[in-house]
mmCIF file of C-alpha atoms in Angstrom:
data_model
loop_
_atom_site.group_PDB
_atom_site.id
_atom_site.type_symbol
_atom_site.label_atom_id
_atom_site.label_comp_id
_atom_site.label_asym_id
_atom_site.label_seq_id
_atom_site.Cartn_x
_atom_site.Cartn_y
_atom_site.Cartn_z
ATOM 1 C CA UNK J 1 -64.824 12.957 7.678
ATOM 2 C CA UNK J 2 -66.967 15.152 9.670
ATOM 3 C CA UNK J 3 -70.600 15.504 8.014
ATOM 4 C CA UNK J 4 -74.209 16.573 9.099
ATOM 5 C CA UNK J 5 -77.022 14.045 9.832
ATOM 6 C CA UNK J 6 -77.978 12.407 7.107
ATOM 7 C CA UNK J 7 -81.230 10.062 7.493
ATOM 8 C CA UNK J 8 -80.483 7.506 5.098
ATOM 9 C CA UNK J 9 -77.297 6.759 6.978
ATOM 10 C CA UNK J 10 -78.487 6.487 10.036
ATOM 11 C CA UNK J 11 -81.170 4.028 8.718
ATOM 12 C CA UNK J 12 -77.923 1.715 7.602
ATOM 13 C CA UNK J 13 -76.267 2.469 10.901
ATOM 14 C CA UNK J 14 -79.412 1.300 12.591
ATOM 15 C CA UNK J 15 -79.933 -1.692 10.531
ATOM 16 C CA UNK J 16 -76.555 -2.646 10.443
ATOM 17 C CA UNK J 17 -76.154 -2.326 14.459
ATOM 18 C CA UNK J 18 -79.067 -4.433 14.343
ATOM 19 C CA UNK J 19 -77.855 -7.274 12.027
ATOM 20 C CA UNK J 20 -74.717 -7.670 13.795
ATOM 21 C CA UNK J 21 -75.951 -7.654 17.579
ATOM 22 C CA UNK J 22 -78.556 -10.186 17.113
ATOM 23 C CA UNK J 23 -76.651 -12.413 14.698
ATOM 24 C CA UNK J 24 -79.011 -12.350 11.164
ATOM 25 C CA UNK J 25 -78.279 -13.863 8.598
ATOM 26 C CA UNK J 26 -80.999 -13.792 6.324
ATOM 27 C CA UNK J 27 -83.845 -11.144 5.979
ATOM 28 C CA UNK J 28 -86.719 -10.667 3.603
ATOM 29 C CA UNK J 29 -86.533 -7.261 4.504
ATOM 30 C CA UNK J 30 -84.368 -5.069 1.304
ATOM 31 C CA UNK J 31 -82.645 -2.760 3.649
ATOM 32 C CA UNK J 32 -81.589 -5.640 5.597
ATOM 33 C CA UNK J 33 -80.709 -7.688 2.668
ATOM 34 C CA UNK J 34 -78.565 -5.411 0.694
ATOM 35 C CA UNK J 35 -76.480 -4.550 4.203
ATOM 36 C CA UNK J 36 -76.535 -9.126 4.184
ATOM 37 C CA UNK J 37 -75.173 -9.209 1.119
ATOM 38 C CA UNK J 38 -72.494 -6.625 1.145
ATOM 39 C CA UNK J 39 -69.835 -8.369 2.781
ATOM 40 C CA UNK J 40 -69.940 -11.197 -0.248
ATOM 41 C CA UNK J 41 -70.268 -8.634 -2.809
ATOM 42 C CA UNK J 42 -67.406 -6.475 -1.348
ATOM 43 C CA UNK J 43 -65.664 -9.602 -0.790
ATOM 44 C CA UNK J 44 -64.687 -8.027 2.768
ATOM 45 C CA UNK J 45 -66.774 -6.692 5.796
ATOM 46 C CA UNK J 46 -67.717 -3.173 5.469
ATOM 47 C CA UNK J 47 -67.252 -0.646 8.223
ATOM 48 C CA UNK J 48 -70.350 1.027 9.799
ATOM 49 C CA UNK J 49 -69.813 3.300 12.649
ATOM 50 C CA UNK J 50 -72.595 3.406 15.398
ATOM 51 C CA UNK J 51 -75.721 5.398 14.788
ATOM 52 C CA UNK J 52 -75.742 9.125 16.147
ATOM 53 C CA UNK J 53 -71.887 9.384 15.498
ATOM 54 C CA UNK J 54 -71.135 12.608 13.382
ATOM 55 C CA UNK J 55 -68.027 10.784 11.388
ATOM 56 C CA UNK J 56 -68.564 8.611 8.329
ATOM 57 C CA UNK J 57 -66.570 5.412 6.955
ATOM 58 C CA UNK J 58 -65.171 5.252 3.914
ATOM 59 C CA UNK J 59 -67.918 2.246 2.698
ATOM 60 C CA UNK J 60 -70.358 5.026 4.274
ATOM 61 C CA UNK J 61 -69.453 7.414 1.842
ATOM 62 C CA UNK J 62 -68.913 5.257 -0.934
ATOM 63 C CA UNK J 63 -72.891 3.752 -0.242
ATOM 64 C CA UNK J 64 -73.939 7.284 0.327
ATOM 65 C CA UNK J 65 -72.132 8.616 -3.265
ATOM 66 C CA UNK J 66 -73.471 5.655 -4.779
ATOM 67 C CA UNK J 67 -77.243 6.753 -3.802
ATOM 68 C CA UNK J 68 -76.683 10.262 -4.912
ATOM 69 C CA UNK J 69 -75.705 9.405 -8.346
ATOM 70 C CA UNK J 70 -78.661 6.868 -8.861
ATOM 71 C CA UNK J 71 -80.851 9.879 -7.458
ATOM 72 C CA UNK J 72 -79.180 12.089 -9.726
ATOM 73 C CA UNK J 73 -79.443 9.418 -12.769
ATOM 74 C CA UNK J 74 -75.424 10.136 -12.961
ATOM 75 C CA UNK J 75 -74.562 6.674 -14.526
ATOM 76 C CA UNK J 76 -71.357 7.374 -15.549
ATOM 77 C CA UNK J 77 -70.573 8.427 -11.959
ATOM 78 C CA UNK J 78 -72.728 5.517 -10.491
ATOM 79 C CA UNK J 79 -71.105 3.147 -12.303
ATOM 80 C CA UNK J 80 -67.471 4.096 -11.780
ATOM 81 C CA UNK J 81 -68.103 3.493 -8.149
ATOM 82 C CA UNK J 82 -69.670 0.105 -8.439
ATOM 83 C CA UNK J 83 -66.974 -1.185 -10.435
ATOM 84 C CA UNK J 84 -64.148 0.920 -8.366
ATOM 85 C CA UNK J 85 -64.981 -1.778 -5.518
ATOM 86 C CA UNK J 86 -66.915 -4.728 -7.285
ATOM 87 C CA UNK J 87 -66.974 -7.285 -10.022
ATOM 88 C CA UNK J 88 -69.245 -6.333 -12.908
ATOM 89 C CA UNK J 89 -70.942 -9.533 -11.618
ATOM 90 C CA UNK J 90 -71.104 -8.201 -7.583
ATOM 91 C CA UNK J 91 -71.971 -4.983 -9.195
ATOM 92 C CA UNK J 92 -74.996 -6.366 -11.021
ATOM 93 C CA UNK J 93 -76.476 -7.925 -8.078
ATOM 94 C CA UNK J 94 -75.864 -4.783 -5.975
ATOM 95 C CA UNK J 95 -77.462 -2.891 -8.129
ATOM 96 C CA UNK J 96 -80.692 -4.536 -7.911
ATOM 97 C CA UNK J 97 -80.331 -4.615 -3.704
ATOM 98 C CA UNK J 98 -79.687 -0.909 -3.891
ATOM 99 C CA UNK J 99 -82.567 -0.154 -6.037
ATOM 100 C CA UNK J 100 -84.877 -2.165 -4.196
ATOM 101 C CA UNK J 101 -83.562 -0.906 -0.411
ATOM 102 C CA UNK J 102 -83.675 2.486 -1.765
ATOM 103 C CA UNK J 103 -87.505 2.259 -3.013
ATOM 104 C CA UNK J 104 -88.717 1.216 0.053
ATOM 105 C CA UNK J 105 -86.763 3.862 2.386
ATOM 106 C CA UNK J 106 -88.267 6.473 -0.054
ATOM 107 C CA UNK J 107 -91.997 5.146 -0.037
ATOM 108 C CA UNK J 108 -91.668 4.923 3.721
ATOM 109 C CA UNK J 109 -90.673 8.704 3.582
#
């Protein structure tokens, strides 16, 4: 799917890259810990294309619908697509990483 730029993305893209080149596996840091965590709560690796590229995943989307509809306080729509991909359990914890990540990339602006 081709889409425009889209900061938050590129902030996961970034982070991601990140993660993966210098082998984390822990961070204190909730952008870095939700993207950790994902894999486990997924229960498989989620796809991340490189920052800059113009084409989105399908977990890019999914993270990026997900965001919306918290924005948006859509929780019927939010909570469709937690559960469309996680355990209520996974979904829980999720939740809370998403909310926290989220909270900090706004205050940062």
């Amino acid at each position: 799917m081709d889409v425009s730029y889209d900061p938050l993305l590129e902030t996961l893209r970034i982070v991601s890259a990140h993660l993966g080149h210098d082998g984390v596996t822990q961070s204190e840091e909730p952008v870095a810990d939700m993207l950790l965590q994902l894999p486990r709560l997924l229960a498989r690796d989620p796809a991340f294309n490189p920052p800059g590229q113009s084409t989105r995943s399908f977990d890019e989307s999914w993270i990026l619908a997900l965001s919306g509809a918290l924005r948006l306080a859509d929780a019927d729509n939010y909570r469709f697509l937690l559960l469309s991909r996680m355990t209520p359990q996974s979904a829980s914890e999720f939740h809370f990483l998403l909310r926290h990540a989220l909270t900090i990339l706004d205050e940062a602006g």
